[in-house]
CSV table of C-alpha atoms and ligand atoms in Angstrom, one decimal:
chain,number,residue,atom,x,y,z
A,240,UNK,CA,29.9,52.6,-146.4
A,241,UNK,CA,29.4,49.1,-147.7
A,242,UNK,CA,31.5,46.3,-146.0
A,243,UNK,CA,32.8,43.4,-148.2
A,244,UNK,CA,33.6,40.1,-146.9
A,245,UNK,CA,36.1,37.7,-148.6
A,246,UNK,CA,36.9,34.1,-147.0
A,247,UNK,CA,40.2,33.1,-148.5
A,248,UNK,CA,42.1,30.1,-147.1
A,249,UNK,CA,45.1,32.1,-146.7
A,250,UNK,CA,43.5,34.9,-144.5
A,251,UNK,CA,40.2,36.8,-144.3
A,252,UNK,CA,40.0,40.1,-145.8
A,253,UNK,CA,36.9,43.0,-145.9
A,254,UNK,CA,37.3,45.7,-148.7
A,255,UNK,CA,35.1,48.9,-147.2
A,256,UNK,CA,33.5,50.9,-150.3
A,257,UNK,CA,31.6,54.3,-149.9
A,258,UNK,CA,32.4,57.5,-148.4
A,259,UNK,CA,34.7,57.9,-145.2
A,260,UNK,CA,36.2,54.7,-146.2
A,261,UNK,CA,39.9,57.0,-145.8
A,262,UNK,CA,38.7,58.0,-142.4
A,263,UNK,CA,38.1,54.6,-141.4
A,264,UNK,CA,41.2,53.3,-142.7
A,265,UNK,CA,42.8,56.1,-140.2
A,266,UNK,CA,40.2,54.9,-137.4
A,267,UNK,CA,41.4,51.0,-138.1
A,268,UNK,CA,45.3,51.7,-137.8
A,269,UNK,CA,45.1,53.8,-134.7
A,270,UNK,CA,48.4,53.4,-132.7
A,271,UNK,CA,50.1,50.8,-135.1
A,272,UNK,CA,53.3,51.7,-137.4
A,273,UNK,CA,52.3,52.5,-140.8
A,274,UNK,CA,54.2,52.6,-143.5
A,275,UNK,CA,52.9,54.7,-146.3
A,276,UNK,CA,54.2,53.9,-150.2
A,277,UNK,CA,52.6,56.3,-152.5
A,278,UNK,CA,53.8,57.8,-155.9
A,279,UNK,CA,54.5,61.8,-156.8
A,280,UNK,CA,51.3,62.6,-158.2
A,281,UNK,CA,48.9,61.6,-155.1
A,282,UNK,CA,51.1,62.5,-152.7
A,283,UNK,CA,51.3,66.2,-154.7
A,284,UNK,CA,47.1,65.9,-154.1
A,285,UNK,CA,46.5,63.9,-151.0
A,286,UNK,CA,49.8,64.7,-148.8
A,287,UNK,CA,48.9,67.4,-146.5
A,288,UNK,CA,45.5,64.9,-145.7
A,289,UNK,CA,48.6,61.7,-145.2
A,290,UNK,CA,50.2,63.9,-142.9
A,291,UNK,CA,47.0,65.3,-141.1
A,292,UNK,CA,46.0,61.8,-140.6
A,293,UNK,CA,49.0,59.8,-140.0
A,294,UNK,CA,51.3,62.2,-138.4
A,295,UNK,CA,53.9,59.5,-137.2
A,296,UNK,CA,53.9,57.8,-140.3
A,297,UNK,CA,57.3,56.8,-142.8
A,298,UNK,CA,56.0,57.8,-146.4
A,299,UNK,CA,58.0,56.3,-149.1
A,300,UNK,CA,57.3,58.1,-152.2
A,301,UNK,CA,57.6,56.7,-155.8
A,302,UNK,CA,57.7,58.2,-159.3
A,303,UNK,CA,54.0,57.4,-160.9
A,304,UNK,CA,54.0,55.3,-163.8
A,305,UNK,CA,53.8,51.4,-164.9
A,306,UNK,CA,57.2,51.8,-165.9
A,307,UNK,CA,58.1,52.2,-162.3
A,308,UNK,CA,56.5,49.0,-161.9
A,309,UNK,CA,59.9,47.5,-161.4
A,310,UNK,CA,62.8,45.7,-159.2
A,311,UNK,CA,64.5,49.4,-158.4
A,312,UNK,CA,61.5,50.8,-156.7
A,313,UNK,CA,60.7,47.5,-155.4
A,314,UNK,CA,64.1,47.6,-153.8
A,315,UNK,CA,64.2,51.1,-152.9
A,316,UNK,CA,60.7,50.2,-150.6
A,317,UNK,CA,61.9,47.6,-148.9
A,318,UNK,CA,65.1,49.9,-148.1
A,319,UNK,CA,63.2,52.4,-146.8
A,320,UNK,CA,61.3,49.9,-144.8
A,321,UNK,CA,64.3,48.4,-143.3
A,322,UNK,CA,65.8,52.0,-142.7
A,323,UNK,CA,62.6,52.7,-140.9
A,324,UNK,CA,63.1,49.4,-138.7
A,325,UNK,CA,59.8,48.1,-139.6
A,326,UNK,CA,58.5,44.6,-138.2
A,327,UNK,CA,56.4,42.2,-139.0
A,328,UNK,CA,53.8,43.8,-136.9
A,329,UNK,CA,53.8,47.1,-139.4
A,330,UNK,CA,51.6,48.0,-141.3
A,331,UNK,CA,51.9,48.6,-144.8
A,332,UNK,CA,49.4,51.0,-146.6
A,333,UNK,CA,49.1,51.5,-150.4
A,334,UNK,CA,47.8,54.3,-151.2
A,335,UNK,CA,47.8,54.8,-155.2
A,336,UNK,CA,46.5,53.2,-158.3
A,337,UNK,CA,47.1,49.8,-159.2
A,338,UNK,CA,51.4,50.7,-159.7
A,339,UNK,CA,51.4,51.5,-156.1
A,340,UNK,CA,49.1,48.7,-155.2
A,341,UNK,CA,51.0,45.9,-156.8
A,342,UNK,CA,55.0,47.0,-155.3
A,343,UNK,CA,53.4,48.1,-152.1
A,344,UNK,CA,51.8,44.7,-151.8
A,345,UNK,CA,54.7,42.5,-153.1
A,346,UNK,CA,57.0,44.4,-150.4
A,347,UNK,CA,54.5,43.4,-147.6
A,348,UNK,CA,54.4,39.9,-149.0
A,349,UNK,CA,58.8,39.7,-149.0
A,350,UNK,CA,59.7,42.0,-145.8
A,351,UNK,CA,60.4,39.0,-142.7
A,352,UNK,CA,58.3,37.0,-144.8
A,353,UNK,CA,55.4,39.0,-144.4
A,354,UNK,CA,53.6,42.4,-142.8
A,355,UNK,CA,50.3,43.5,-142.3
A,356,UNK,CA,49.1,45.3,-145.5
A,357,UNK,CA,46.4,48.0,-146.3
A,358,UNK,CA,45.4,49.1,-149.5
A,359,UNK,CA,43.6,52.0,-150.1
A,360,UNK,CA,43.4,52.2,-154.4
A,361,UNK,CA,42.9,55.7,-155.8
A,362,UNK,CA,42.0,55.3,-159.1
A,363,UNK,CA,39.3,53.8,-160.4
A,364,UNK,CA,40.9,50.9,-161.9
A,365,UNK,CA,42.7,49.7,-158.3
A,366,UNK,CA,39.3,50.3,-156.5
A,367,UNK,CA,37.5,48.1,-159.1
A,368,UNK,CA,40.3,45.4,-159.7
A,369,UNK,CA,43.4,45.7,-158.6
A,370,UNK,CA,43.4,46.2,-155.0
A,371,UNK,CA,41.3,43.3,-154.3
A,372,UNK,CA,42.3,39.8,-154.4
A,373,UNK,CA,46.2,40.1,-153.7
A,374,UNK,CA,47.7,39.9,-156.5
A,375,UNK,CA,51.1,41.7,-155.9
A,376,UNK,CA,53.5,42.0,-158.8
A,377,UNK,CA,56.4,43.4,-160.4
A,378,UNK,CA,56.9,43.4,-164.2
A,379,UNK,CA,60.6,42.5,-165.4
A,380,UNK,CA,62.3,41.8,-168.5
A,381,UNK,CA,59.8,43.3,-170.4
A,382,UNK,CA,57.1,40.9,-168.8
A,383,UNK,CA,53.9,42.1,-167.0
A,384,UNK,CA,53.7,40.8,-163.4
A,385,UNK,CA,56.3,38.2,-164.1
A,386,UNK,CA,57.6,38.4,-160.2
A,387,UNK,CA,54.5,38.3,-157.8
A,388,UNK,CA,53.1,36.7,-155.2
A,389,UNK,CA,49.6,36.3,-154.1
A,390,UNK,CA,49.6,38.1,-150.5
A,391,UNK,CA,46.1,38.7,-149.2
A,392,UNK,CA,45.6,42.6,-147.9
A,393,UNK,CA,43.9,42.2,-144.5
A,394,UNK,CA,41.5,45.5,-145.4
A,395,UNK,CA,40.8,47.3,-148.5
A,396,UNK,CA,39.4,51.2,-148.3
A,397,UNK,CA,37.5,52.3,-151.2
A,398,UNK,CA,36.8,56.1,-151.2
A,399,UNK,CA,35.1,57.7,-154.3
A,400,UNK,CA,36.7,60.9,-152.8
A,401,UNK,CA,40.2,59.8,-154.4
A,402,UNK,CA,37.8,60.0,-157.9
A,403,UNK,CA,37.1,63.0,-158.0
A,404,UNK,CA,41.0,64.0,-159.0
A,405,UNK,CA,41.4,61.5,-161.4
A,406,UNK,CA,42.0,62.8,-165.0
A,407,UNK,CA,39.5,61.3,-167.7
A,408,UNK,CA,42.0,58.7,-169.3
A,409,UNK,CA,42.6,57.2,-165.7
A,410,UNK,CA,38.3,57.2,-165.5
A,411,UNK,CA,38.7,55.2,-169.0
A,412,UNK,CA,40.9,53.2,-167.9
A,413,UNK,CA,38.9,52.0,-164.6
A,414,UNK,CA,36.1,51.5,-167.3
A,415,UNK,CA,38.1,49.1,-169.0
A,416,UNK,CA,38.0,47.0,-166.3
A,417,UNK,CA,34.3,47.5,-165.8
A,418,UNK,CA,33.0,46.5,-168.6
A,419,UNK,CA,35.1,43.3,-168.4
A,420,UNK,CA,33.4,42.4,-165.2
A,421,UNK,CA,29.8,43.4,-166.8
A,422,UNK,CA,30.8,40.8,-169.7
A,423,UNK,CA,31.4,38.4,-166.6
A,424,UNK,CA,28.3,38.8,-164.7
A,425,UNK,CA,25.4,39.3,-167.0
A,426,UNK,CA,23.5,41.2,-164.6
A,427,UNK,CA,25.8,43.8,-164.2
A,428,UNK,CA,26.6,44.1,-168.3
A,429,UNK,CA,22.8,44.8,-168.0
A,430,UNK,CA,23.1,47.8,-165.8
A,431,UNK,CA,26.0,49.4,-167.6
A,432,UNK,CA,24.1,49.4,-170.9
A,433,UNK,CA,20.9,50.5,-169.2
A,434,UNK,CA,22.9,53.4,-168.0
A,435,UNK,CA,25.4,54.1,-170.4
A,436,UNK,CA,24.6,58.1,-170.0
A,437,UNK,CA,25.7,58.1,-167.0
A,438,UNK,CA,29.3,56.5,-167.5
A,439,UNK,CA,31.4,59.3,-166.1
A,440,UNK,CA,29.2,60.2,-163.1
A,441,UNK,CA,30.5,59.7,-160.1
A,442,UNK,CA,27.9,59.0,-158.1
A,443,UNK,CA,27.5,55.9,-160.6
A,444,UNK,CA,31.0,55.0,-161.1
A,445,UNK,CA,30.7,54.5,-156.6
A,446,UNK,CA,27.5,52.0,-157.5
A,447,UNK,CA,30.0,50.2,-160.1
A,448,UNK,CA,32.8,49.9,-157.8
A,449,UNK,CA,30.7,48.2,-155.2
A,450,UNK,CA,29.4,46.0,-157.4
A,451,UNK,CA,32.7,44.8,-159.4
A,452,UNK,CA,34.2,44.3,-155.4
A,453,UNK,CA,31.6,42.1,-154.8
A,454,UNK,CA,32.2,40.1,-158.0
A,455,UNK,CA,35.7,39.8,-157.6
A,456,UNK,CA,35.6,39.0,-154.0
A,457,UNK,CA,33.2,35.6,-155.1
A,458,UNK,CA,35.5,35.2,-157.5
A,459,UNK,CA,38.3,35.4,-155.2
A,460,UNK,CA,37.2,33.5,-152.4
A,461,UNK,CA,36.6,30.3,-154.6
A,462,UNK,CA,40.0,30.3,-156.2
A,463,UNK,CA,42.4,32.4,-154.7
A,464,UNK,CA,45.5,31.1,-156.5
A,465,UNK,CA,43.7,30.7,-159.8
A,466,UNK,CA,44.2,27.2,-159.6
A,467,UNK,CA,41.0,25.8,-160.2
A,468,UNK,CA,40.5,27.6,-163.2
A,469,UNK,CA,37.9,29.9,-162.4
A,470,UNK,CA,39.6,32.9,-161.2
A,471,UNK,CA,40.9,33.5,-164.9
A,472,UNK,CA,37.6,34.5,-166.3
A,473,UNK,CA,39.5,37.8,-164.2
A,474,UNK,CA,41.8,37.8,-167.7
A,475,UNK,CA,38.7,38.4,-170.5
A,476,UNK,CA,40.4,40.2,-172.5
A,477,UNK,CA,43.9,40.3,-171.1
A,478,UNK,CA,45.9,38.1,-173.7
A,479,UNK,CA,45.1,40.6,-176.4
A,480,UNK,CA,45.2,43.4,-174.6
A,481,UNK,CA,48.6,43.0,-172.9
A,482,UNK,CA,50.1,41.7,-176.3
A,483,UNK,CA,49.3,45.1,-177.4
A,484,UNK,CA,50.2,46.9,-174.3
A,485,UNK,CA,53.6,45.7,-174.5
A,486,UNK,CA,54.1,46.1,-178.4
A,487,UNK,CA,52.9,49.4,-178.9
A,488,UNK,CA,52.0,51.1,-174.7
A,489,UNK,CA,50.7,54.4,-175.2
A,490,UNK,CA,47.1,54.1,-174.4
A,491,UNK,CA,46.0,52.7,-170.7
A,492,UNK,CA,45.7,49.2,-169.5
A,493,UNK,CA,41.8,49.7,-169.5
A,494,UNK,CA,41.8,50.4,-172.7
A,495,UNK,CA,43.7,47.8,-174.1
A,496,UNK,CA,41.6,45.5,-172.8
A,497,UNK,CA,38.8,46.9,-174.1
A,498,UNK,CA,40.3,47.0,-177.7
A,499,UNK,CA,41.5,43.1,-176.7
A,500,UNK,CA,37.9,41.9,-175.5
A,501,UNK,CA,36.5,43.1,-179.2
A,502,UNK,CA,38.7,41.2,-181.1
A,503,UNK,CA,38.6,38.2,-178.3
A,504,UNK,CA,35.2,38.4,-179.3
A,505,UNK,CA,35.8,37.8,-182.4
A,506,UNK,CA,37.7,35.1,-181.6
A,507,UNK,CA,34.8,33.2,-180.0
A,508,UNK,CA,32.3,33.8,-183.0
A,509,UNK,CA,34.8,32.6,-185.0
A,510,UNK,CA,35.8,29.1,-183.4
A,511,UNK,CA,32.3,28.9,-182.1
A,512,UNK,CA,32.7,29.1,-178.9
A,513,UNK,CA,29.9,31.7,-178.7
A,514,UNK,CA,26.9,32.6,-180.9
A,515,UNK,CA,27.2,35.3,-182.9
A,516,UNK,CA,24.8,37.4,-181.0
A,517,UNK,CA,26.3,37.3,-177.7
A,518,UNK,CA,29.6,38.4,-179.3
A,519,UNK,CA,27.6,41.7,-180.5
A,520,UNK,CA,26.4,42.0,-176.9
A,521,UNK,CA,29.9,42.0,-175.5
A,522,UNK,CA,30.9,44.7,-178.4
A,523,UNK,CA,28.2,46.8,-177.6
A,524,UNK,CA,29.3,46.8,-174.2
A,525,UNK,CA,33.0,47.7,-175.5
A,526,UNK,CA,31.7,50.4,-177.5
A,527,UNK,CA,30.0,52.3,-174.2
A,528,UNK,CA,34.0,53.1,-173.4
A,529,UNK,CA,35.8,52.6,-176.8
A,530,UNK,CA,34.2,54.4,-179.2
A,531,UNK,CA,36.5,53.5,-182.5
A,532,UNK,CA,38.8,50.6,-182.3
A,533,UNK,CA,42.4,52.3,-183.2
A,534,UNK,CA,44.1,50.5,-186.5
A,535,UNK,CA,47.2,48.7,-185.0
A,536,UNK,CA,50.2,48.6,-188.0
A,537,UNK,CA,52.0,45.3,-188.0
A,538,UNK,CA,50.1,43.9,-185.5
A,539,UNK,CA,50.9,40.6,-186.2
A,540,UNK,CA,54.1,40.9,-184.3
A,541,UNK,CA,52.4,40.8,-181.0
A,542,UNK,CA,51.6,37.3,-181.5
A,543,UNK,CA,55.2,36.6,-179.7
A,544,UNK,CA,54.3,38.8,-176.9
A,545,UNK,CA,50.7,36.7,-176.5
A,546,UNK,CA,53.1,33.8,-176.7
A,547,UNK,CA,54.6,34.8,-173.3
A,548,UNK,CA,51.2,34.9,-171.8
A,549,UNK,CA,51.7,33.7,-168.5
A,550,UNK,CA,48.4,31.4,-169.3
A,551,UNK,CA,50.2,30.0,-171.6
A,552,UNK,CA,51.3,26.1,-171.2
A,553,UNK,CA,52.0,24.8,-174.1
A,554,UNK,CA,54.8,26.0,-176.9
A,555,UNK,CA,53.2,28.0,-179.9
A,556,UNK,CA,49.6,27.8,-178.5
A,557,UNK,CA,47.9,31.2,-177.4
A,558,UNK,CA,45.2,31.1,-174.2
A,559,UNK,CA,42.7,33.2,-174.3
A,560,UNK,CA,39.5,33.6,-171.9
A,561,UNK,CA,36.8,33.5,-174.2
A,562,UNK,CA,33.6,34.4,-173.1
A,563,UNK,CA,30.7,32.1,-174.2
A,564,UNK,CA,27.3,33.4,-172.8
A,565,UNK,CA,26.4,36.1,-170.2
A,566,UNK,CA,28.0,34.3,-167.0
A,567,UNK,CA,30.0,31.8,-168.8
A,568,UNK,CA,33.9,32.0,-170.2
A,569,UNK,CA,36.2,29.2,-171.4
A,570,UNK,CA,39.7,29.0,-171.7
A,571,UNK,CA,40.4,27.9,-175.3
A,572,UNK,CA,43.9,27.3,-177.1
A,573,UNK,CA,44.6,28.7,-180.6
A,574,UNK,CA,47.6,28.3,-182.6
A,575,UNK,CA,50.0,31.1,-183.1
A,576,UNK,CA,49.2,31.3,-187.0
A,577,UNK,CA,45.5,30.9,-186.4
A,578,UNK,CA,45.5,33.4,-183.4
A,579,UNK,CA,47.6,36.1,-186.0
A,580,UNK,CA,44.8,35.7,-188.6
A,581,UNK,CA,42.2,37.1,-185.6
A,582,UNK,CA,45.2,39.8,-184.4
A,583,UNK,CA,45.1,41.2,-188.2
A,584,UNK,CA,41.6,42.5,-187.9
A,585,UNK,CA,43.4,44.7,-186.1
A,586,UNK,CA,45.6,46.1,-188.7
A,587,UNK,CA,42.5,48.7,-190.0
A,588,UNK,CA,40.8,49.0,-186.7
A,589,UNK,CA,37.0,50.3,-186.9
A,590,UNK,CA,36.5,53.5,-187.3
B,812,ADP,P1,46.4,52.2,-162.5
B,812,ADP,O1,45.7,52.4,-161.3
B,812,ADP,O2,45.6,52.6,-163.7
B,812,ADP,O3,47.0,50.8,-162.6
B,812,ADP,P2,48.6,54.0,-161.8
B,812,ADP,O4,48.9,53.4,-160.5
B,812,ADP,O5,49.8,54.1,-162.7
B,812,ADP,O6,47.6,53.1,-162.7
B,812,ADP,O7,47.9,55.4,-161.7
B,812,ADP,C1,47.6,56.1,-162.9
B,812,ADP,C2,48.0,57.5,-162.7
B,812,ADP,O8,47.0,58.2,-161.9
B,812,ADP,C3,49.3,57.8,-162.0
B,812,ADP,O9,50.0,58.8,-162.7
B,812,ADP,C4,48.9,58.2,-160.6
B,812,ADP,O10,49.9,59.0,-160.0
B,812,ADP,C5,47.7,58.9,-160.9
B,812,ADP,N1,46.7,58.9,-159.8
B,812,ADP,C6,46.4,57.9,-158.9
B,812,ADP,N2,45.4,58.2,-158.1
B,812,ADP,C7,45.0,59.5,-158.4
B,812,ADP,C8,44.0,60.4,-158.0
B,812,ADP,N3,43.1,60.0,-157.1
B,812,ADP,N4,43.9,61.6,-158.6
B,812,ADP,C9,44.7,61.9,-159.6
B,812,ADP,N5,45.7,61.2,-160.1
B,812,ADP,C10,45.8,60.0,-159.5
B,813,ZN,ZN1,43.6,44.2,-166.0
């Protein structure tokens, strides 16, 4: 088991990765209350080992699914956890995908101002992005993560046990935010394409995780709040791909980002921002997970939900995270009209 350290101003935090990081998670809480929010379909999988390990526990079970990501099951958490008679010397574990992660995390941020919070992601998407940094969030009014708060967890457990349950569209989907990182970090890109046989195998994926925590915790520790800027090289790919999400939301998060860091890259060619050859690298990257880019009809639309990026700071102007070189992104500003002539590459997709 690898240890992770990140120094945030806020609070410290250490994000254990490798095998008998559940165990250790148990081993950490000992005697303390724990509070355990989970949704149906781990609890139908991992129950019997929640009970076995924290017999004393209050499990508050949700139904799966991001459009559970919202203000009832928020509310019915932190009903449970008052029913319980938590304090603010609880713990708080997450055990889930990134769903779970984000409510579990934004209860522990609001109960008396604040508990102790664990997360321990299931799926490969959490363990890779999600759990890590603390972001917390609820989506409302049909806007992603519109109601958050950034709320540190003190530990993060990273078992590749969980993994080895998790259907193919939920590996996918972890991929997604994979290859975003190994745009990020050249080095990493690198590997993936060195190894692109060995995308599904677990005993890789484990490597990967390790090595996107350790990005993101860098990251992380020198801009927590995304205020200087930096920490939204985390959102390659995001304004396009949750544009999409919300227009047309039957394929996963992951993948929408992948299908929103092609055409981003497009993007950058275009207003060159980048050369025309490190925009191929990034879509041969996409292309390890993303096979054919699906043909989107009427895609223009979306441009009002990019419009409502949370990036977003001036009226009619889209924000997207470009990336420039391996290691390097900027933040560039397109207008609405210009930006819908990029989206409509979309409308045929590549088959
Ligand atoms: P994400 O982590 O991709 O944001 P979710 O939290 O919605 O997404 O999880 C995706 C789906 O995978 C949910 O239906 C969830 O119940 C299920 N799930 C989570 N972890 C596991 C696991 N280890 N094995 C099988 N299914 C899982
Ligand atoms: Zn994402």
């Amino acid at each position: 088991m690898q240890k992770i350290e990140i120094h945030t101003k806020s609070r410290p935090s250490a994000v254990y990765c490798g095998e008998g990081a559940f165990l250790a998670a148990q081993q950490f809480l000992g005697e303390n209350e724990v509070f355990v929010v989970t949704d149906e379909n781990v609890w139908d999988i991992y129950g019997e080992d929640v009970e076995y390990l924290f017999p004393k526990a209050h499990v508050c079970i949700l139904p799966a699914g991001e459009k559970h990501k919202n203000k009832s099951s928020l509310f019915r958490i932190l009903d449970e956890m008052l029913a319980a008679g938590l304090h603010r010397s609880s713990y708080v574990v997450a055990l889930g995908g990134g769903v779970v992660g984000d409510m579990a995390g934004l209860a522990a941020a609001m109960y008396m101002r604040g508990t102790h919070l664990i997360q321990i992601p299931t799926t490969l998407l959490a363990q890779v992005d999600s759990s890590v940094g603390g972001k917390t969030a609820i989506d409302y009014k049909n806007v992603k993560n519109v109601l958050g708060a950034f709320y540190q967890p003190e530990r993060v457990y990273c078992d590749p046990k969980f993994l080895q349950t998790l259907p193919p569209r939920e590996i996918r989907c972890g991929l997604g935010e994979i290859i975003k990182t190994g745009v990020l970090d050249g080095a990493l890109g690198e590997k993936i394409l060195q190894n692109a046989d060995k995308l599904t195998d677990l005993d890789f994926l484990r490597s990967l995780v390790t090595d996107c925590v350790r990005f993101k915790a860098r990251v992380v520790e020198r801009d927590e709040t995304e205020s200087s800027g930096l920490r939204k090289c985390l959102n390659l790919g995001h304004t396009t791909g949750h544009a999409l999400e919300l227009r047309y939301g039957r394929r996963s998060h992951g993948e929408y980002v992948l299908i929103g860091m092609w055409l981003e890259s497009y993007i950058a060619e275009g207003e060159g921002v980048a050369t025309a050859e490190h925009s191929a690298w990034v879509r041969s990257l996409v292309s390890l997970a993303e096979k054919k880019i699906p043909a989107f009809p009427n895609v223009r639309e979306c441009v009002s939900n990019a419009l409502l990026d949370k990036k977003n700071d001036r009226a009619g102007v889209v924000s997207v995270v470009l990336s420039k070189a391996k290691g390097e992104f900027e933040e560039y500003a397109l207008s609405s009209e210009k930006y819908a002539e990029y989206l409509s590459r979309l409308e045929e997709g590549r088959r």
